[in-house]
Short mmCIF file of C-alpha atoms in Angstrom, two decimals:
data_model
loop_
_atom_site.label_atom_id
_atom_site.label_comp_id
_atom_site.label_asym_id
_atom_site.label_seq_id
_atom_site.Cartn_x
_atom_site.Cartn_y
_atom_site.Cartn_z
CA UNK A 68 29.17 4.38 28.10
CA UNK A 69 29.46 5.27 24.37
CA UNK A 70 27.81 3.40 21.78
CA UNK A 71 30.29 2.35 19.22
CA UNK A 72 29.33 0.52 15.61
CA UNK A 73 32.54 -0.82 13.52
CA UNK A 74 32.66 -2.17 9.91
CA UNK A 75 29.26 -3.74 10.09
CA UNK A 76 27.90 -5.66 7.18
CA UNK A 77 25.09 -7.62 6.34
CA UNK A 78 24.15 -9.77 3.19
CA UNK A 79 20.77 -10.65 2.04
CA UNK A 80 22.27 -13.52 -0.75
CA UNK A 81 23.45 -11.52 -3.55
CA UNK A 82 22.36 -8.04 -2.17
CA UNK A 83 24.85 -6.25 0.34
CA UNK A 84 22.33 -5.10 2.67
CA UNK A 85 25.36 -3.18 4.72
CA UNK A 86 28.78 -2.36 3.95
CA UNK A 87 30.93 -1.61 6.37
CA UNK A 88 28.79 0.91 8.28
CA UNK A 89 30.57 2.16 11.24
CA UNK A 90 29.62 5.39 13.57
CA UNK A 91 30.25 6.58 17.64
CA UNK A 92 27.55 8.28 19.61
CA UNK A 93 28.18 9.34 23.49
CA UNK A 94 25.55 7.82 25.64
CA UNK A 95 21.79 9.41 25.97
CA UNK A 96 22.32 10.53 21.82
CA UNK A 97 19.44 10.30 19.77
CA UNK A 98 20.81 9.20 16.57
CA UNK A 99 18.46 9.24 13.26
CA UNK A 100 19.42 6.75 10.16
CA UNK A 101 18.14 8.98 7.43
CA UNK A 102 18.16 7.91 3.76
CA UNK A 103 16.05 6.43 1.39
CA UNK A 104 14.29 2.90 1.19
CA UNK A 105 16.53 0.10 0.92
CA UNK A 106 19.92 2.16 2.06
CA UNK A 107 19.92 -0.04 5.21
CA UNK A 108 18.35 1.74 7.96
CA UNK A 109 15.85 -0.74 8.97
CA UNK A 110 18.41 -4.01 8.69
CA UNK A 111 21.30 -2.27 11.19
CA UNK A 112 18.13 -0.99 13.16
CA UNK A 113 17.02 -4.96 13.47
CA UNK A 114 20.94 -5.83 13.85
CA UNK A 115 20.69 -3.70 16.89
CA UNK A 116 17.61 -4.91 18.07
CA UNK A 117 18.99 -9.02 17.87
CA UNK A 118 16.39 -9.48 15.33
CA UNK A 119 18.95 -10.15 12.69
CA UNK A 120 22.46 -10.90 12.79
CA UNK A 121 25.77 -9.08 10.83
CA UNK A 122 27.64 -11.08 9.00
CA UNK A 123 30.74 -9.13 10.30
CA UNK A 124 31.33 -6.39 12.86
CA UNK A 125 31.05 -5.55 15.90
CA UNK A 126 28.72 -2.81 18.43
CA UNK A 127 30.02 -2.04 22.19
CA UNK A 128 27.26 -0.52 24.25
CA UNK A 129 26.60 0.33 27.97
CA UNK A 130 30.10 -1.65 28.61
CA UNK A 131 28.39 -4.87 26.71
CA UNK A 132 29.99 -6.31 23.74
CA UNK A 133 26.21 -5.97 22.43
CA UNK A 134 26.17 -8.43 19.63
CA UNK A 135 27.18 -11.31 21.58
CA UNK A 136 24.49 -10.83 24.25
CA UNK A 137 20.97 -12.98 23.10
CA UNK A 138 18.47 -10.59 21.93
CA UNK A 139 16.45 -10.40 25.33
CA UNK A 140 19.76 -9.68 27.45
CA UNK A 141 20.22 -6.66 25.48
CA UNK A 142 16.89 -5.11 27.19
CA UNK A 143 16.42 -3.06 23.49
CA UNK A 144 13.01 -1.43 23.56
CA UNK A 145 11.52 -1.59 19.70
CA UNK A 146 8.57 0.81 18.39
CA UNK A 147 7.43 -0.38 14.97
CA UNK A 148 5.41 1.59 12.21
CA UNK A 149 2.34 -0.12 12.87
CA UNK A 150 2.31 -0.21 16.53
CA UNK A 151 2.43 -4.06 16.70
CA UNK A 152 -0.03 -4.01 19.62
CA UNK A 153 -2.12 -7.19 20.28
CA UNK A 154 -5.64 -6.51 19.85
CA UNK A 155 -7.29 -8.50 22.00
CA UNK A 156 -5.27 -7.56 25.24
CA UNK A 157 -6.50 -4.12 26.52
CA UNK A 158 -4.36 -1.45 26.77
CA UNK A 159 -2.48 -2.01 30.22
CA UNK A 160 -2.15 -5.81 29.24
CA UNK A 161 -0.10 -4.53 25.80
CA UNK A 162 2.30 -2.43 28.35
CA UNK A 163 2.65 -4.86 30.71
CA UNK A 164 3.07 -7.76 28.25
CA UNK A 165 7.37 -7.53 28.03
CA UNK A 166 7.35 -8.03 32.02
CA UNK A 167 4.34 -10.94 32.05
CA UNK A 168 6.49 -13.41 29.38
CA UNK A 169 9.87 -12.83 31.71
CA UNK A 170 10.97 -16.31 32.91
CA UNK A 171 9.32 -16.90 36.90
CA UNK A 172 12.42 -15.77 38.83
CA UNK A 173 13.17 -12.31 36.44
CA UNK A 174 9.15 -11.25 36.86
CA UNK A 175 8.18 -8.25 38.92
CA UNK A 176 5.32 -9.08 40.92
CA UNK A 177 1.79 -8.14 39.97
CA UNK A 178 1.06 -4.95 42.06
CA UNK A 179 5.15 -4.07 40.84
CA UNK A 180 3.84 -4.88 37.33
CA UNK A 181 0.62 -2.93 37.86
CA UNK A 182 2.67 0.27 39.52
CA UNK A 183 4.62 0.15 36.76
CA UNK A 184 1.63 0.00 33.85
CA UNK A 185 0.46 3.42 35.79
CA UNK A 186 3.66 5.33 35.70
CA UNK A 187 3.85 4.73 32.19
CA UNK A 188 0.43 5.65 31.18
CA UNK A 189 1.04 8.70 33.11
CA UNK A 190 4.23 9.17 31.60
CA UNK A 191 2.80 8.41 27.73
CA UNK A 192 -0.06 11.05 28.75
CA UNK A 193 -2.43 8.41 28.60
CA UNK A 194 -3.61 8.28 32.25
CA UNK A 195 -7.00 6.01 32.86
CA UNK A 196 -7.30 5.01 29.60
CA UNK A 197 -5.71 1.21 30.23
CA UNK A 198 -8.70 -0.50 29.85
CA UNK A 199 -9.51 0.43 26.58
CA UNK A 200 -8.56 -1.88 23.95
CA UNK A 201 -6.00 -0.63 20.51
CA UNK A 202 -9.40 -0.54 18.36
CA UNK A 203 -10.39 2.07 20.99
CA UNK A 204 -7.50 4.52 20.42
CA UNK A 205 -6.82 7.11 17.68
CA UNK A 206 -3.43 6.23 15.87
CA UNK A 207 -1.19 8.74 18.07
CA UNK A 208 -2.46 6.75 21.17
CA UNK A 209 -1.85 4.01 19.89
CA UNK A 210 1.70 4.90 19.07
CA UNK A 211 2.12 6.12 22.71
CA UNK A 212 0.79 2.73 23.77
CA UNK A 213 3.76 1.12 21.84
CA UNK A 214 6.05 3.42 22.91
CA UNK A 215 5.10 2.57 26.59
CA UNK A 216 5.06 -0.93 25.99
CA UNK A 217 9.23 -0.50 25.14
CA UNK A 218 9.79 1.59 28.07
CA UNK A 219 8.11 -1.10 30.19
CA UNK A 220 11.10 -3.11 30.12
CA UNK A 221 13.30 -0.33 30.86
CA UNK A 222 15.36 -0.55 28.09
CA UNK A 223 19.30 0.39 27.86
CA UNK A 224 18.28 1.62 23.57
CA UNK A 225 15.56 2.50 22.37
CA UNK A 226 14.86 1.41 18.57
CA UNK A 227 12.31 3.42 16.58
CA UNK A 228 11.14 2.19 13.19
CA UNK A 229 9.54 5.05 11.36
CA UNK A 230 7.17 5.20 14.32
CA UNK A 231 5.07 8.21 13.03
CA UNK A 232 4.96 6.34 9.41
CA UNK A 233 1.74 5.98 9.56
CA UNK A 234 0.23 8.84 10.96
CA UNK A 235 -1.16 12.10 9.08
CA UNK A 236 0.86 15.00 9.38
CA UNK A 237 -0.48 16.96 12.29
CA UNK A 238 -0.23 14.32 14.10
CA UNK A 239 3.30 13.51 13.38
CA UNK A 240 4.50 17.13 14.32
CA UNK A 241 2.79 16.39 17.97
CA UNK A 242 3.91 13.62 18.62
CA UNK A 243 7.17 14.57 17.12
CA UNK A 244 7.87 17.41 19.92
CA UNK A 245 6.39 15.37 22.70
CA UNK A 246 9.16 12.58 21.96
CA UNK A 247 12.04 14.75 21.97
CA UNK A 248 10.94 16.54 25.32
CA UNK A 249 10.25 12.45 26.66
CA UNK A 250 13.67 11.44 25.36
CA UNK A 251 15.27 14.92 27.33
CA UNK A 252 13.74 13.28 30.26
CA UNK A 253 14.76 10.01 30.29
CA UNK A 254 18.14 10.06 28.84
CA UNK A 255 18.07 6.65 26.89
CA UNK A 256 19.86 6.07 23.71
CA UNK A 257 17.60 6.35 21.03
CA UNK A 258 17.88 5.13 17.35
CA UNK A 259 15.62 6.56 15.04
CA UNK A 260 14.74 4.97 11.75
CA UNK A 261 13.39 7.74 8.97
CA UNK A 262 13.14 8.97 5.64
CA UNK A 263 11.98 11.85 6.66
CA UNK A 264 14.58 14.84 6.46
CA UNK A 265 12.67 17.46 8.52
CA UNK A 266 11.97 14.66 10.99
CA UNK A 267 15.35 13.70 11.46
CA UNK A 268 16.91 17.42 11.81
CA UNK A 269 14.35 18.25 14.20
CA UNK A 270 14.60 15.30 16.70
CA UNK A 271 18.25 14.09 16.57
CA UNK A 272 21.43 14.90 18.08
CA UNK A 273 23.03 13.24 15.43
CA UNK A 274 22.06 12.16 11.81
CA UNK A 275 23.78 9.28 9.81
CA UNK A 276 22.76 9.69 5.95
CA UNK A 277 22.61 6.09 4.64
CA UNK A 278 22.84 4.97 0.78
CA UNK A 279 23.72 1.32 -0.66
CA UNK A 280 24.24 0.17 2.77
CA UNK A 281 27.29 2.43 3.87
CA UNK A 282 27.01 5.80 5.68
CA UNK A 283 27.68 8.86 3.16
CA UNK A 284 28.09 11.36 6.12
CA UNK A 285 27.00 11.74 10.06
CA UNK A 286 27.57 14.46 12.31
CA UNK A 287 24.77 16.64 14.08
CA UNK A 288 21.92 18.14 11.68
CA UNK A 289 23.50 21.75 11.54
CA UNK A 290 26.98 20.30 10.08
CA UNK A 291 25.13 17.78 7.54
CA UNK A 292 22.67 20.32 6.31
CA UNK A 293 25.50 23.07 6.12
CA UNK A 294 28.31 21.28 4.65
CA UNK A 295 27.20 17.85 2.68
CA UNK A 296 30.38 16.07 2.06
CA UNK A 297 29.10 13.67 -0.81
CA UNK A 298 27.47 14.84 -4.37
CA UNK A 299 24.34 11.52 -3.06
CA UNK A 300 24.12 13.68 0.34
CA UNK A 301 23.77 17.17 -1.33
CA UNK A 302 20.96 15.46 -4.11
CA UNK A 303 19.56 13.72 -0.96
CA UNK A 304 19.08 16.95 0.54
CA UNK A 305 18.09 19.01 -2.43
CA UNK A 306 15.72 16.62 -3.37
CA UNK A 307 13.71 16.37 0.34
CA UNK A 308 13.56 20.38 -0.08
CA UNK A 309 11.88 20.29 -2.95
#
């Protein structure tokens, strides 16, 4: 089922947060929100997510109307910029900790929990390490850890908040190609929070260019890099060249 995004909007007070943004993307996309700071990625990212709510709008998703559904029916998988992982649980514990807080009758039980902690490792590329704790990691790891702990739930979306923010650039590259060849494989719909250009054209399927809260173009990165439809999206462009 298509994911489809109409006339949302969001105000924070005085300050129009979003205005209007609307988009479609088939199901399995991987979508990037590209723009600079404050053009709104992050708050329809978080909209998404259930961790804030539109002021009007409306997404269908996966046959849900999404925004109604409380935030943990959604089953939204969220990788933040600074991993987010709790330090004093080891690594297998951070995975497994979306499944351990599910209400008694929804929770897999502990060898299901356990098989599950494995595949992921093993899927993450982080086989026998899940006794080590986050201090133990470098930052990529860590970053795979979070990234596992979102796929634990088995998520319908995946959200991505400038995962690779804060990681130096070689790193970012690698980790860059391995999620791309992990989203191939699993299929989910993934949104992908950046303001970085070469990032975005070399991961999505589709990129939305965002500015003052309202979409200046989207389409796949050939078309927007090709044929920028806005004098913002053309600077925009230019200027990430430089």
């Amino acid at each position: 089922m298509p994911l489809v995004v109409e006339s949302v909007a969001k105000r924070f007070e005085r300050f129009p947060a979003l205005n209007g943004v609307s988009f479609a993307a088939p199901q399995g996309a991987f979508i990037a929100l590209l723009g600079p700071s404050g053009s709104g990625k992050t708050t329809l990212l978080r909209i998404l997510g259930g961790l804030e709510f539109c002021d009007e709008g409306s997404v269908h998703f996966a046959g849900l109307n999404w925004l109604k559904l409380p935030a943990r029916e959604r089953r939204a998988g969220f990788v933040f910029q600074n991993y987010a992982l709790f330090r004093h649980m080891t690594v297998a514990h951070n995975i497994a900790f979306g499944l351990n807080v599910r209400p008694r009758r929804a929770r897999p039980a502990k060898h299901a929990i356990a098989k599950r902690v494995d595949e992921l490792l093993a899927l993450v590329q982080l086989d026998g390490l899940g006794k080590r704790y986050p201090s133990q990691l470098s930052g990529g790891q860590r970053q795979r850890v979070a990234l596992a702990r979102a796929l634990a739930i088995e998520p319908r979306m995946l959200l991505l908040d400038e995962p690779f923010g804060a990681l130096d650039a070689k790193v970012r590259k690698e980790l860059r190609g391995w999620l791309r060849t992990l989203h191939e494989r699993l299929g989910l719909t993934t949104i992908f929070v950046t303001h970085d250009q070469e990032e975005a054209f070399a991961l999505a399927d589709l990129v939305a260019i965002l500015n003052d809260g309202k979409i200046e173009q989207y389409g796949t990165p050939e078309d927007v890099r090709s044929a920028p439809k806005t004098e913002f999206v053309a600077d925009f462009l230019d200027s990430a060249a430089v």
